[in-house]
Short mmCIF file of C-alpha atoms in Angstrom, two decimals:
data_model
loop_
_atom_site.label_atom_id
_atom_site.label_comp_id
_atom_site.label_asym_id
_atom_site.label_seq_id
_atom_site.Cartn_x
_atom_site.Cartn_y
_atom_site.Cartn_z
CA MET A 272 -57.66 39.07 -85.06
CA THR A 273 -59.20 36.81 -82.38
CA SER A 274 -62.58 37.83 -81.74
CA ILE A 275 -64.33 37.88 -78.01
CA ARG A 276 -65.70 34.70 -77.01
CA LEU A 277 -69.26 34.54 -76.73
CA TYR A 278 -69.00 32.90 -72.86
CA SER A 279 -66.70 35.74 -71.86
CA LEU A 280 -67.78 39.40 -70.89
CA PRO A 281 -66.14 42.37 -73.00
CA PRO A 282 -63.81 44.39 -70.66
CA ARG A 283 -65.65 47.70 -71.47
CA LEU A 284 -68.68 46.08 -70.17
CA VAL A 285 -66.94 44.57 -67.27
CA ALA A 286 -65.69 48.25 -66.45
CA VAL A 287 -69.48 49.59 -66.73
CA PHE A 288 -70.29 46.70 -64.16
CA ASP A 289 -67.40 47.66 -61.83
CA ILE A 290 -68.46 51.44 -61.72
CA LEU A 291 -71.93 50.71 -60.58
CA VAL A 292 -70.67 48.11 -57.91
CA GLY A 293 -67.92 50.53 -57.01
CA ILE A 294 -70.46 53.26 -56.14
CA LEU A 295 -72.35 51.22 -53.80
CA MET A 296 -69.01 49.92 -52.50
CA VAL A 297 -68.16 53.56 -51.73
CA LEU A 298 -71.68 54.00 -49.99
CA TRP A 299 -70.84 51.20 -47.81
CA PHE A 300 -67.67 52.17 -46.84
CA ASN A 301 -69.02 55.76 -45.51
CA HIS A 302 -70.77 53.63 -43.10
CA VAL A 303 -67.92 51.56 -41.86
CA VAL A 304 -67.25 52.22 -38.04
CA ALA A 305 -65.27 48.93 -36.88
CA MET A 306 -62.19 47.22 -38.04
CA PRO A 307 -64.48 43.70 -38.67
CA MET A 308 -66.51 45.48 -41.11
CA LEU A 309 -63.75 47.03 -42.61
CA GLY A 310 -62.29 43.44 -43.26
CA LEU A 311 -65.78 42.53 -44.39
CA TRP A 312 -65.78 45.40 -47.01
CA PHE A 313 -62.06 44.60 -48.51
CA GLY A 314 -63.30 40.81 -48.64
CA VAL A 315 -66.41 41.56 -50.57
CA ARG A 316 -64.48 44.02 -53.08
CA PHE A 317 -61.89 41.40 -53.55
CA PHE A 318 -64.27 38.59 -54.41
CA TRP A 319 -66.09 40.92 -56.66
CA TYR A 320 -63.04 41.50 -58.71
CA ALA A 321 -62.01 38.01 -58.68
CA VAL A 322 -65.69 37.25 -60.17
CA LEU A 323 -65.24 40.21 -62.69
CA LEU A 324 -61.71 38.92 -63.90
CA PHE A 325 -62.95 35.02 -63.92
CA SER A 326 -66.19 35.93 -66.12
CA MET A 327 -64.17 38.41 -68.74
CA TYR A 328 -62.54 38.02 -71.78
CA TYR A 329 -58.63 38.19 -71.13
CA PRO A 330 -55.62 37.80 -73.67
CA THR A 331 -53.65 34.98 -73.03
CA PHE A 332 -50.53 37.06 -73.08
CA LEU A 333 -51.64 39.11 -69.61
CA SER A 334 -51.86 37.96 -66.29
CA LYS A 335 -55.20 38.15 -64.43
CA LEU A 336 -53.48 37.29 -61.29
CA GLU A 337 -51.03 40.27 -61.88
CA HIS A 338 -54.53 42.50 -62.52
CA LEU A 339 -56.07 41.48 -59.10
CA GLN A 340 -52.91 42.09 -57.40
CA ALA A 341 -52.48 45.60 -58.74
CA LEU A 342 -56.46 46.12 -57.65
CA ILE A 343 -55.64 44.85 -54.37
CA ILE A 344 -52.58 47.38 -53.67
CA PHE A 345 -54.76 50.00 -54.97
CA ASN A 346 -57.72 49.49 -52.86
CA ILE A 347 -55.73 49.06 -49.90
CA GLY A 348 -53.56 52.28 -50.50
CA VAL A 349 -56.70 54.49 -51.40
CA VAL A 350 -58.52 53.04 -48.36
CA PHE A 351 -55.38 53.95 -45.92
CA LEU A 352 -55.59 57.38 -47.40
CA MET A 353 -59.15 57.95 -46.81
CA LEU A 354 -59.01 56.64 -43.30
CA PHE A 355 -56.90 59.20 -42.07
CA ILE A 356 -58.20 62.29 -44.39
CA ASP A 357 -60.70 64.61 -42.78
CA GLU A 358 -61.24 67.36 -45.81
CA LYS A 359 -64.52 66.53 -47.39
CA VAL A 360 -63.08 67.72 -50.82
CA ILE A 361 -59.90 65.60 -50.85
CA ARG A 362 -62.13 62.45 -49.67
CA SER A 363 -64.55 62.94 -52.28
CA LEU A 364 -61.84 63.09 -54.75
CA LEU A 365 -60.23 59.89 -53.43
CA GLU A 366 -63.82 58.35 -53.78
CA ALA A 367 -63.70 59.04 -57.22
CA VAL A 368 -60.42 57.77 -57.63
CA LEU A 369 -61.38 54.44 -56.12
CA ILE A 370 -64.45 53.93 -58.35
CA ILE A 371 -62.98 55.04 -61.54
CA PHE A 372 -59.22 53.82 -61.52
CA SER A 373 -60.24 50.10 -60.86
CA ALA A 374 -63.12 50.57 -63.74
CA ALA A 375 -60.35 52.06 -66.07
CA SER A 376 -57.94 48.93 -65.30
CA PHE A 377 -60.82 46.70 -66.84
CA TRP A 378 -61.40 49.35 -69.78
CA LEU A 379 -57.96 49.14 -70.83
CA VAL A 380 -57.73 45.31 -71.42
CA PRO A 381 -57.19 44.88 -74.85
CA ALA A 382 -60.29 43.30 -76.53
CA ALA A 383 -58.42 40.85 -78.62
CA SER A 384 -55.01 39.24 -78.78
CA GLY A 385 -54.36 41.19 -81.78
CA ASP A 386 -54.68 44.19 -79.71
CA LEU A 387 -51.07 43.72 -77.88
CA SER A 388 -49.34 46.79 -79.41
CA VAL A 389 -52.46 49.13 -79.33
CA MET A 390 -53.66 48.45 -75.84
CA ALA A 391 -51.00 46.57 -73.63
CA LYS A 392 -49.02 49.44 -72.93
CA PRO A 393 -51.51 51.68 -71.52
CA TYR A 394 -53.13 48.80 -69.72
CA ARG A 395 -49.66 48.06 -67.94
CA ARG A 396 -49.02 51.46 -67.26
CA TRP A 397 -52.39 51.99 -65.58
CA LYS A 398 -51.82 49.18 -63.40
CA PHE A 399 -48.64 50.70 -62.06
CA LEU A 400 -50.44 54.02 -61.55
CA MET A 401 -52.64 52.17 -59.37
CA SER A 402 -49.76 50.87 -57.33
CA ILE A 403 -48.54 54.54 -56.97
CA PHE A 404 -51.51 55.07 -54.73
CA GLY A 405 -50.77 51.86 -53.04
CA VAL A 406 -47.29 53.07 -51.85
CA ALA A 407 -48.87 56.56 -50.93
CA GLY A 408 -51.63 54.91 -48.73
CA ILE A 409 -49.18 52.34 -47.08
CA TRP A 410 -46.85 55.06 -45.98
CA ASN A 411 -49.87 57.58 -45.14
CA GLY A 412 -51.06 54.85 -42.64
CA VAL A 413 -47.69 54.11 -41.13
CA LYS A 414 -47.32 57.99 -40.65
CA ALA A 415 -50.57 58.44 -39.23
CA LEU A 416 -49.89 55.79 -36.72
CA GLU A 417 -46.47 57.11 -36.06
CA ILE A 418 -47.38 60.88 -35.61
CA PHE A 419 -50.59 59.66 -33.20
CA GLN A 420 -47.84 57.74 -31.29
CA VAL A 421 -49.69 54.43 -31.90
CA THR A 422 -46.81 52.70 -32.85
CA GLN A 423 -43.61 53.24 -30.73
CA GLY A 424 -40.29 51.15 -30.31
CA ASN A 425 -39.80 47.70 -32.04
CA LEU A 426 -43.96 48.09 -33.43
CA ARG A 427 -42.91 51.40 -34.97
CA PHE A 428 -39.72 49.76 -36.45
CA GLY A 429 -41.66 46.78 -37.56
CA LEU A 430 -44.20 49.02 -39.51
CA VAL A 431 -41.58 50.96 -41.07
CA SER A 432 -39.65 47.94 -42.01
CA LEU A 433 -42.93 46.12 -43.44
CA ALA A 434 -43.83 49.50 -45.63
CA ILE A 435 -40.50 49.18 -46.96
CA LEU A 436 -40.30 45.71 -47.95
CA LEU A 437 -43.68 46.28 -49.48
CA THR A 438 -42.56 49.34 -51.42
CA VAL A 439 -39.55 47.36 -52.68
CA MET A 440 -41.73 44.56 -53.88
CA ILE A 441 -44.42 46.88 -55.60
CA SER A 442 -40.67 48.83 -57.42
CA ILE A 443 -39.78 45.22 -58.59
CA TRP A 444 -43.14 44.47 -59.87
CA GLY A 445 -43.10 47.73 -61.71
CA TRP A 446 -39.69 47.19 -63.35
CA GLN A 447 -40.86 43.68 -64.40
CA GLU A 448 -44.21 45.46 -66.33
CA TYR A 449 -41.49 47.55 -68.34
CA GLY A 450 -39.85 44.41 -69.56
CA LEU A 451 -36.72 44.43 -67.42
CA VAL A 452 -35.47 40.75 -66.25
CA TYR A 453 -33.30 39.64 -63.22
CA SER A 454 -29.97 40.38 -63.16
CA LYS A 455 -27.18 41.65 -61.05
CA LYS A 456 -28.29 45.22 -61.69
CA PHE A 457 -31.52 44.23 -60.81
CA LEU A 458 -30.92 42.96 -57.06
CA THR A 459 -28.45 45.89 -56.67
CA ALA A 460 -31.39 48.47 -57.61
CA ALA A 461 -33.82 47.06 -55.10
CA LEU A 462 -31.27 46.98 -52.09
CA VAL A 463 -30.44 50.69 -53.22
CA LEU A 464 -34.08 51.41 -53.14
CA ALA A 465 -34.62 49.71 -49.77
CA VAL A 466 -31.32 52.01 -48.26
CA CYS A 467 -33.11 55.08 -49.66
CA LEU A 468 -36.16 54.33 -48.42
CA ALA A 469 -35.12 53.82 -44.98
CA GLU A 470 -33.02 56.93 -45.02
CA VAL A 471 -35.94 58.96 -46.17
CA ALA A 472 -38.35 57.80 -43.74
CA TYR A 473 -35.82 58.24 -40.88
CA VAL A 474 -35.45 62.19 -41.89
CA LEU A 475 -38.73 62.79 -42.26
CA ALA A 476 -39.77 61.30 -39.07
CA LEU A 477 -37.47 64.00 -37.55
CA TRP A 478 -39.42 66.71 -39.56
CA PRO A 479 -42.41 68.62 -37.87
CA LEU A 480 -44.64 67.46 -40.78
CA GLY A 481 -48.19 65.92 -40.80
CA TYR A 482 -48.72 62.49 -41.76
CA PHE A 483 -50.30 63.50 -45.14
CA ALA A 484 -47.44 65.71 -46.28
CA SER A 485 -44.68 63.14 -45.12
CA SER A 486 -46.26 60.31 -47.15
CA PHE A 487 -46.90 62.47 -50.38
CA ILE A 488 -43.03 63.55 -50.07
CA LEU A 489 -41.97 59.89 -49.38
CA THR A 490 -44.13 58.72 -52.28
CA TRP A 491 -42.74 61.51 -54.59
CA VAL A 492 -38.99 60.61 -53.86
CA TRP A 493 -39.66 57.09 -54.16
CA TYR A 494 -40.95 57.25 -57.65
CA MET A 495 -37.92 59.60 -58.65
CA ILE A 496 -35.61 57.33 -57.33
CA TRP A 497 -37.57 54.03 -59.04
CA LEU A 498 -37.34 55.71 -62.14
CA PHE A 499 -33.90 56.40 -62.14
CA LEU A 500 -33.11 52.99 -61.06
CA ARG A 501 -35.28 51.75 -63.73
CA PHE A 502 -33.12 53.71 -66.27
CA TYR A 503 -29.92 51.98 -64.60
CA ILE A 504 -31.28 48.67 -65.00
CA SER A 505 -32.31 48.99 -68.58
CA ASP A 506 -29.63 48.34 -71.33
CA GLU A 507 -29.62 52.11 -72.12
CA GLY A 508 -28.61 53.06 -68.84
CA ILE A 509 -29.13 56.75 -67.33
CA ASP A 510 -28.87 59.44 -69.74
CA MET A 511 -28.20 62.51 -67.31
CA ALA A 512 -28.39 64.92 -70.36
CA ARG A 513 -32.19 63.90 -71.14
CA GLN A 514 -32.77 63.41 -67.39
CA ARG A 515 -31.24 66.78 -65.81
CA TRP A 516 -34.34 69.05 -66.41
CA PHE A 517 -36.41 66.31 -64.81
CA LEU A 518 -34.55 66.20 -62.05
CA LEU A 519 -34.25 70.22 -61.49
CA PHE A 520 -37.78 70.48 -62.05
CA ASN A 521 -38.93 67.83 -59.41
CA VAL A 522 -36.16 69.37 -56.87
CA ALA A 523 -37.53 72.61 -57.45
CA PHE A 524 -41.19 71.75 -57.10
CA LEU A 525 -40.47 69.78 -53.98
CA LEU A 526 -38.76 72.99 -52.35
CA ILE A 527 -42.08 75.13 -53.40
CA PHE A 528 -44.13 72.23 -51.82
CA LEU A 529 -41.96 72.26 -48.64
CA ILE A 530 -41.88 76.01 -48.22
CA PHE A 531 -45.31 77.25 -49.71
CA VAL A 532 -47.66 74.43 -49.38
CA VAL A 533 -46.99 72.22 -46.27
CA ARG A 534 -48.13 73.25 -42.72
CA TRP A 535 -45.30 72.36 -40.45
CA ARG A 536 -46.42 71.37 -37.28
#
């Protein structure tokens, strides 16, 4: 087993450093009052990640650039969620997520090349879990601007199209994380996903829902479609006998959410 090099920081020590700096970043974020300051906040946050990734030990079979990409998507998503959330409890939970999730991504980096089979799979799955927050945040921002009528006409169409494109790109990256390679099925799945996202976004725009509920439902439906398309792309294909109960449970839970949880406008 390859030991950690002396000039590289151990992943778990880096995770501790990130928690400490993450707390400071959250405190700073609570005092952000203008877009230029928010841009500066993102710049400092991403620069800190780059410093950590450059200075830490990293197995050769993993990509630092992909890790940074996951962190960027995650932070943008969580910040977009926090910008449009007024409830203190939910905001506090998101602040905790912002601190803990990024630190956990460093903690899960295998400490040596020999840890491939032990730690690489949880690490990759955690990165994709962070990207789910990214998708939720992107759509939360788009739906909030839509409901507040900040975007109309071509601008509204452009933002929705951009959100669909970003979601499809994140989805493709997620499929690759599961070892799926480009093929005709891969391209077909991406196109099907884009069409489904457009249809769901259009339907939700007609429903009298708040932006948080709309983005939550859209993210939920997106993940279900993404999961089934992942099985479609894989060599095993979709096993409906195994996925039937999963699908029925999610449909039932979605109906309960719409009827008993959502506040209709």
